[in-house]
């Protein structure tokens, strides 16, 4: 196994600061105003990372009714993007090294837009094909954005990771709340309700396309220097923490609306409760990475987020209707904490830009392949038992290894290869 080193804030370099210089004229980076604009462009990518995926959840019951999908089939539809994340994330460092980060992001935004357009056809094959394109695009963008933040904002990793995660979660929250009302207001089919979120991808593409002409200098991403990151204990702690939080996040956001519909809420009301969950997640997704970078160790943040998730799942079992808004909010706070911390670890535990890219690719490969089991298994358990208790109990149990691996990843080390 490769060794890890601890970099203390007291030593003058907070955890998450790269060994390379920050953006400046010497390396062709933008000035302060251009850097601010660049930060806004990065956040615009973040807000595109969830809408095309989350939009399926509030429409899932309608899709099942119209197409005849079983609960297991609907879970498979929700799982497809996660499989794409796991399979294609390891390709992202190679693509970014060959094309540059900006060109790679433009390409994936174009693929994301194409995937949304394909889903305009209200049939099963276009639905799954478009979802595959969406998942592939987001898989690449997830990795590239992590490395780009490490490269251009090495001393603001916590802040930028928090803002990026907030945009990511916020995009999901808006989508959850607005998909059904927009579909109804515009008299769209369920397919139109899914495809409408491609507008966000179009806006991001228009913002990023001009950067192709600027030809910014690019440090390589994902070069195979030193030992393999897959031999690092710390890298595995980060990857497994990200895996368990992804499993909980995607299982919960996929099935929470259906859970509430089964307990008497309307389709629109269930979407609003999902929005409450994601809206509360925005609070912790913004604050936790900032606290993490200011702390010598981050284990307490992983444990706190885990406890919130476990409390929410237990509450859904004990009082599914009596405190629906409360449990949605508590779950959001927990999921936002562990999601943002998992993303922040990818930069904070890496010394350099290309190590951040490699750690991000590894974490998302391991994480999403494990997470892909969640929605399908949860749906299958619902089909077999006719109740929600078994699946929710399993989520409580799976939160335990999430807390353990998050605590191990947060002990203050950085990966050396």
mmCIF file with all atom_site columns, N, CA, C and O in Angstrom, residues 6-10 13-16 287-301 341 345 348 410-413:
data_model
loop_
_atom_site.group_PDB
_atom_site.id
_atom_site.type_symbol
_atom_site.label_atom_id
_atom_site.label_alt_id
_atom_site.label_comp_id
_atom_site.label_asym_id
_atom_site.label_entity_id
_atom_site.label_seq_id
_atom_site.pdbx_PDB_ins_code
_atom_site.Cartn_x
_atom_site.Cartn_y
_atom_site.Cartn_z
_atom_site.occupancy
_atom_site.B_iso_or_equiv
_atom_site.pdbx_formal_charge
_atom_site.auth_seq_id
_atom_site.auth_comp_id
_atom_site.auth_asym_id
_atom_site.auth_atom_id
_atom_site.pdbx_PDB_model_num
ATOM 1   N N  . UNK A 1 6   ? 0.076   13.642 6.345  1.00 0.00 ? 6   UNK A N  1
ATOM 2   C CA . UNK A 1 6   ? -0.847  14.599 6.923  1.00 0.00 ? 6   UNK A CA 1
ATOM 3   C C  . UNK A 1 6   ? -0.281  15.994 6.773  1.00 0.00 ? 6   UNK A C  1
ATOM 4   O O  . UNK A 1 6   ? 0.857   16.259 7.154  1.00 0.00 ? 6   UNK A O  1
ATOM 5   N N  . UNK A 1 7   ? -1.107  16.894 6.235  1.00 0.00 ? 7   UNK A N  1
ATOM 6   C CA . UNK A 1 7   ? -0.700  18.286 6.078  1.00 0.00 ? 7   UNK A CA 1
ATOM 7   C C  . UNK A 1 7   ? -1.544  19.115 7.012  1.00 0.00 ? 7   UNK A C  1
ATOM 8   O O  . UNK A 1 7   ? -2.760  19.171 6.872  1.00 0.00 ? 7   UNK A O  1
ATOM 9   N N  . UNK A 1 8   ? -0.958  19.706 7.972  1.00 0.00 ? 8   UNK A N  1
ATOM 10  C CA . UNK A 1 8   ? -1.700  20.425 9.009  1.00 0.00 ? 8   UNK A CA 1
ATOM 11  C C  . UNK A 1 8   ? -1.910  21.873 8.638  1.00 0.00 ? 8   UNK A C  1
ATOM 12  O O  . UNK A 1 8   ? -1.013  22.539 8.137  1.00 0.00 ? 8   UNK A O  1
ATOM 13  N N  . UNK A 1 9   ? -3.090  22.463 8.930  1.00 0.00 ? 9   UNK A N  1
ATOM 14  C CA . UNK A 1 9   ? -3.282  23.876 8.743  1.00 0.00 ? 9   UNK A CA 1
ATOM 15  C C  . UNK A 1 9   ? -2.295  24.691 9.559  1.00 0.00 ? 9   UNK A C  1
ATOM 16  O O  . UNK A 1 9   ? -1.895  25.789 9.162  1.00 0.00 ? 9   UNK A O  1
ATOM 17  N N  . UNK A 1 10  ? -1.881  24.164 10.705 1.00 0.00 ? 10  UNK A N  1
ATOM 18  C CA . UNK A 1 10  ? -0.933  24.882 11.539 1.00 0.00 ? 10  UNK A CA 1
ATOM 19  C C  . UNK A 1 10  ? 0.414   25.012 10.877 1.00 0.00 ? 10  UNK A C  1
ATOM 20  O O  . UNK A 1 10  ? 1.200   25.894 11.187 1.00 0.00 ? 10  UNK A O  1
ATOM 21  N N  . UNK A 1 13  ? -0.269  25.316 5.455  1.00 0.00 ? 13  UNK A N  1
ATOM 22  C CA . UNK A 1 13  ? -0.894  24.871 4.216  1.00 0.00 ? 13  UNK A CA 1
ATOM 23  C C  . UNK A 1 13  ? -2.110  24.023 4.561  1.00 0.00 ? 13  UNK A C  1
ATOM 24  O O  . UNK A 1 13  ? -1.986  22.873 4.967  1.00 0.00 ? 13  UNK A O  1
ATOM 25  N N  . UNK A 1 14  ? -3.326  24.594 4.463  1.00 0.00 ? 14  UNK A N  1
ATOM 26  C CA . UNK A 1 14  ? -4.516  23.830 4.801  1.00 0.00 ? 14  UNK A CA 1
ATOM 27  C C  . UNK A 1 14  ? -4.644  22.593 3.930  1.00 0.00 ? 14  UNK A C  1
ATOM 28  O O  . UNK A 1 14  ? -4.211  22.586 2.781  1.00 0.00 ? 14  UNK A O  1
ATOM 29  N N  . UNK A 1 15  ? -5.285  21.592 4.489  1.00 0.00 ? 15  UNK A N  1
ATOM 30  C CA . UNK A 1 15  ? -5.543  20.384 3.716  1.00 0.00 ? 15  UNK A CA 1
ATOM 31  C C  . UNK A 1 15  ? -6.369  20.752 2.485  1.00 0.00 ? 15  UNK A C  1
ATOM 32  O O  . UNK A 1 15  ? -7.345  21.467 2.560  1.00 0.00 ? 15  UNK A O  1
ATOM 33  N N  . UNK A 1 16  ? -5.951  20.241 1.342  1.00 0.00 ? 16  UNK A N  1
ATOM 34  C CA . UNK A 1 16  ? -6.654  20.544 0.106  1.00 0.00 ? 16  UNK A CA 1
ATOM 35  C C  . UNK A 1 16  ? -5.900  21.517 -0.767 1.00 0.00 ? 16  UNK A C  1
ATOM 36  O O  . UNK A 1 16  ? -6.248  21.736 -1.913 1.00 0.00 ? 16  UNK A O  1
ATOM 37  N N  . UNK A 1 287 ? -22.080 24.647 3.485  1.00 0.00 ? 287 UNK A N  1
ATOM 38  C CA . UNK A 1 287 ? -21.311 24.907 4.699  1.00 0.00 ? 287 UNK A CA 1
ATOM 39  C C  . UNK A 1 287 ? -20.267 23.842 5.002  1.00 0.00 ? 287 UNK A C  1
ATOM 40  O O  . UNK A 1 287 ? -19.156 24.168 5.446  1.00 0.00 ? 287 UNK A O  1
ATOM 41  N N  . UNK A 1 288 ? -20.600 22.573 4.778  1.00 0.00 ? 288 UNK A N  1
ATOM 42  C CA . UNK A 1 288 ? -19.717 21.484 5.208  1.00 0.00 ? 288 UNK A CA 1
ATOM 43  C C  . UNK A 1 288 ? -18.335 21.539 4.546  1.00 0.00 ? 288 UNK A C  1
ATOM 44  O O  . UNK A 1 288 ? -17.319 21.382 5.246  1.00 0.00 ? 288 UNK A O  1
ATOM 45  N N  . UNK A 1 289 ? -18.208 21.742 3.210  1.00 0.00 ? 289 UNK A N  1
ATOM 46  C CA . UNK A 1 289 ? -16.854 21.792 2.637  1.00 0.00 ? 289 UNK A CA 1
ATOM 47  C C  . UNK A 1 289 ? -16.014 22.952 3.171  1.00 0.00 ? 289 UNK A C  1
ATOM 48  O O  . UNK A 1 289 ? -14.789 22.828 3.297  1.00 0.00 ? 289 UNK A O  1
ATOM 49  N N  . UNK A 1 290 ? -16.664 24.083 3.478  1.00 0.00 ? 290 UNK A N  1
ATOM 50  C CA . UNK A 1 290 ? -15.929 25.218 4.050  1.00 0.00 ? 290 UNK A CA 1
ATOM 51  C C  . UNK A 1 290 ? -15.420 24.848 5.438  1.00 0.00 ? 290 UNK A C  1
ATOM 52  O O  . UNK A 1 290 ? -14.251 25.101 5.775  1.00 0.00 ? 290 UNK A O  1
ATOM 53  N N  . UNK A 1 291 ? -16.279 24.259 6.253  1.00 0.00 ? 291 UNK A N  1
ATOM 54  C CA . UNK A 1 291 ? -15.834 23.800 7.579  1.00 0.00 ? 291 UNK A CA 1
ATOM 55  C C  . UNK A 1 291 ? -14.739 22.753 7.443  1.00 0.00 ? 291 UNK A C  1
ATOM 56  O O  . UNK A 1 291 ? -13.788 22.738 8.218  1.00 0.00 ? 291 UNK A O  1
ATOM 57  N N  . UNK A 1 292 ? -14.883 21.894 6.440  1.00 0.00 ? 292 UNK A N  1
ATOM 58  C CA . UNK A 1 292 ? -13.907 20.818 6.258  1.00 0.00 ? 292 UNK A CA 1
ATOM 59  C C  . UNK A 1 292 ? -12.515 21.363 5.969  1.00 0.00 ? 292 UNK A C  1
ATOM 60  O O  . UNK A 1 292 ? -11.522 20.890 6.535  1.00 0.00 ? 292 UNK A O  1
ATOM 61  N N  . UNK A 1 293 ? -12.425 22.364 5.093  1.00 0.00 ? 293 UNK A N  1
ATOM 62  C CA . UNK A 1 293 ? -11.103 22.891 4.753  1.00 0.00 ? 293 UNK A CA 1
ATOM 63  C C  . UNK A 1 293 ? -10.488 23.661 5.912  1.00 0.00 ? 293 UNK A C  1
ATOM 64  O O  . UNK A 1 293 ? -9.266  23.737 6.033  1.00 0.00 ? 293 UNK A O  1
ATOM 65  N N  . UNK A 1 294 ? -11.317 24.207 6.777  1.00 0.00 ? 294 UNK A N  1
ATOM 66  C CA . UNK A 1 294 ? -10.792 24.958 7.925  1.00 0.00 ? 294 UNK A CA 1
ATOM 67  C C  . UNK A 1 294 ? -10.382 24.042 9.078  1.00 0.00 ? 294 UNK A C  1
ATOM 68  O O  . UNK A 1 294 ? -9.768  24.510 10.045 1.00 0.00 ? 294 UNK A O  1
ATOM 69  N N  . UNK A 1 295 ? -10.747 22.769 8.996  1.00 0.00 ? 295 UNK A N  1
ATOM 70  C CA . UNK A 1 295 ? -10.490 21.833 10.099 1.00 0.00 ? 295 UNK A CA 1
ATOM 71  C C  . UNK A 1 295 ? -9.273  20.963 9.805  1.00 0.00 ? 295 UNK A C  1
ATOM 72  O O  . UNK A 1 295 ? -9.012  20.608 8.657  1.00 0.00 ? 295 UNK A O  1
ATOM 73  N N  . UNK A 1 296 ? -8.542  20.629 10.850 1.00 0.00 ? 296 UNK A N  1
ATOM 74  C CA . UNK A 1 296 ? -7.414  19.713 10.709 1.00 0.00 ? 296 UNK A CA 1
ATOM 75  C C  . UNK A 1 296 ? -7.918  18.315 10.332 1.00 0.00 ? 296 UNK A C  1
ATOM 76  O O  . UNK A 1 296 ? -7.303  17.617 9.541  1.00 0.00 ? 296 UNK A O  1
ATOM 77  N N  . UNK A 1 297 ? -9.036  17.916 10.911 1.00 0.00 ? 297 UNK A N  1
ATOM 78  C CA . UNK A 1 297 ? -9.659  16.629 10.617 1.00 0.00 ? 297 UNK A CA 1
ATOM 79  C C  . UNK A 1 297 ? -11.139 16.844 10.321 1.00 0.00 ? 297 UNK A C  1
ATOM 80  O O  . UNK A 1 297 ? -11.761 17.757 10.871 1.00 0.00 ? 297 UNK A O  1
ATOM 81  N N  . UNK A 1 298 ? -11.699 15.970 9.489  1.00 0.00 ? 298 UNK A N  1
ATOM 82  C CA . UNK A 1 298 ? -13.082 16.126 9.053  1.00 0.00 ? 298 UNK A CA 1
ATOM 83  C C  . UNK A 1 298 ? -13.972 14.962 9.479  1.00 0.00 ? 298 UNK A C  1
ATOM 84  O O  . UNK A 1 298 ? -15.134 14.879 9.070  1.00 0.00 ? 298 UNK A O  1
ATOM 85  N N  . UNK A 1 299 ? -13.465 14.075 10.304 1.00 0.00 ? 299 UNK A N  1
ATOM 86  C CA . UNK A 1 299 ? -14.215 12.878 10.686 1.00 0.00 ? 299 UNK A CA 1
ATOM 87  C C  . UNK A 1 299 ? -15.548 13.223 11.335 1.00 0.00 ? 299 UNK A C  1
ATOM 88  O O  . UNK A 1 299 ? -16.564 12.550 11.108 1.00 0.00 ? 299 UNK A O  1
ATOM 89  N N  . UNK A 1 300 ? -15.555 14.276 12.166 1.00 0.00 ? 300 UNK A N  1
ATOM 90  C CA . UNK A 1 300 ? -16.785 14.629 12.880 1.00 0.00 ? 300 UNK A CA 1
ATOM 91  C C  . UNK A 1 300 ? -17.892 15.029 11.920 1.00 0.00 ? 300 UNK A C  1
ATOM 92  O O  . UNK A 1 300 ? -19.088 14.801 12.190 1.00 0.00 ? 300 UNK A O  1
ATOM 93  N N  . UNK A 1 301 ? -17.538 15.604 10.770 1.00 0.00 ? 301 UNK A N  1
ATOM 94  C CA . UNK A 1 301 ? -18.541 15.997 9.785  1.00 0.00 ? 301 UNK A CA 1
ATOM 95  C C  . UNK A 1 301 ? -19.171 14.775 9.129  1.00 0.00 ? 301 UNK A C  1
ATOM 96  O O  . UNK A 1 301 ? -20.383 14.732 8.897  1.00 0.00 ? 301 UNK A O  1
ATOM 97  N N  . UNK A 1 341 ? -19.182 16.535 1.361  1.00 0.00 ? 341 UNK A N  1
ATOM 98  C CA . UNK A 1 341 ? -17.915 16.112 1.965  1.00 0.00 ? 341 UNK A CA 1
ATOM 99  C C  . UNK A 1 341 ? -17.223 15.094 1.067  1.00 0.00 ? 341 UNK A C  1
ATOM 100 O O  . UNK A 1 341 ? -15.991 15.132 0.895  1.00 0.00 ? 341 UNK A O  1
ATOM 101 N N  . UNK A 1 345 ? -13.548 15.765 -0.429 1.00 0.00 ? 345 UNK A N  1
ATOM 102 C CA . UNK A 1 345 ? -12.439 14.843 -0.170 1.00 0.00 ? 345 UNK A CA 1
ATOM 103 C C  . UNK A 1 345 ? -11.620 14.588 -1.435 1.00 0.00 ? 345 UNK A C  1
ATOM 104 O O  . UNK A 1 345 ? -10.403 14.398 -1.368 1.00 0.00 ? 345 UNK A O  1
ATOM 105 N N  . UNK A 1 348 ? -9.384  17.626 -1.564 1.00 0.00 ? 348 UNK A N  1
ATOM 106 C CA . UNK A 1 348 ? -8.620  17.875 -0.349 1.00 0.00 ? 348 UNK A CA 1
ATOM 107 C C  . UNK A 1 348 ? -7.619  16.767 -0.050 1.00 0.00 ? 348 UNK A C  1
ATOM 108 O O  . UNK A 1 348 ? -6.562  17.018 0.533  1.00 0.00 ? 348 UNK A O  1
ATOM 109 N N  . UNK A 1 410 ? -11.425 11.254 6.775  1.00 0.00 ? 410 UNK A N  1
ATOM 110 C CA . UNK A 1 410 ? -11.298 12.597 7.327  1.00 0.00 ? 410 UNK A CA 1
ATOM 111 C C  . UNK A 1 410 ? -10.257 12.757 8.404  1.00 0.00 ? 410 UNK A C  1
ATOM 112 O O  . UNK A 1 410 ? -10.321 13.709 9.188  1.00 0.00 ? 410 UNK A O  1
ATOM 113 N N  . UNK A 1 411 ? -9.280  11.866 8.437  1.00 0.00 ? 411 UNK A N  1
ATOM 114 C CA . UNK A 1 411 ? -8.263  11.948 9.495  1.00 0.00 ? 411 UNK A CA 1
ATOM 115 C C  . UNK A 1 411 ? -7.139  12.934 9.190  1.00 0.00 ? 411 UNK A C  1
ATOM 116 O O  . UNK A 1 411 ? -6.208  13.078 9.977  1.00 0.00 ? 411 UNK A O  1
ATOM 117 N N  . UNK A 1 412 ? -7.182  13.606 8.053  1.00 0.00 ? 412 UNK A N  1
ATOM 118 C CA . UNK A 1 412 ? -6.230  14.682 7.786  1.00 0.00 ? 412 UNK A CA 1
ATOM 119 C C  . UNK A 1 412 ? -5.096  14.330 6.865  1.00 0.00 ? 412 UNK A C  1
ATOM 120 O O  . UNK A 1 412 ? -4.132  15.090 6.760  1.00 0.00 ? 412 UNK A O  1
ATOM 121 N N  . UNK A 1 413 ? -5.136  13.188 6.176  1.00 0.00 ? 413 UNK A N  1
ATOM 122 C CA . UNK A 1 413 ? -4.055  12.791 5.309  1.00 0.00 ? 413 UNK A CA 1
ATOM 123 C C  . UNK A 1 413 ? -4.227  13.245 3.873  1.00 0.00 ? 413 UNK A C  1
ATOM 124 O O  . UNK A 1 413 ? -5.304  13.662 3.443  1.00 0.00 ? 413 UNK A O  1
#
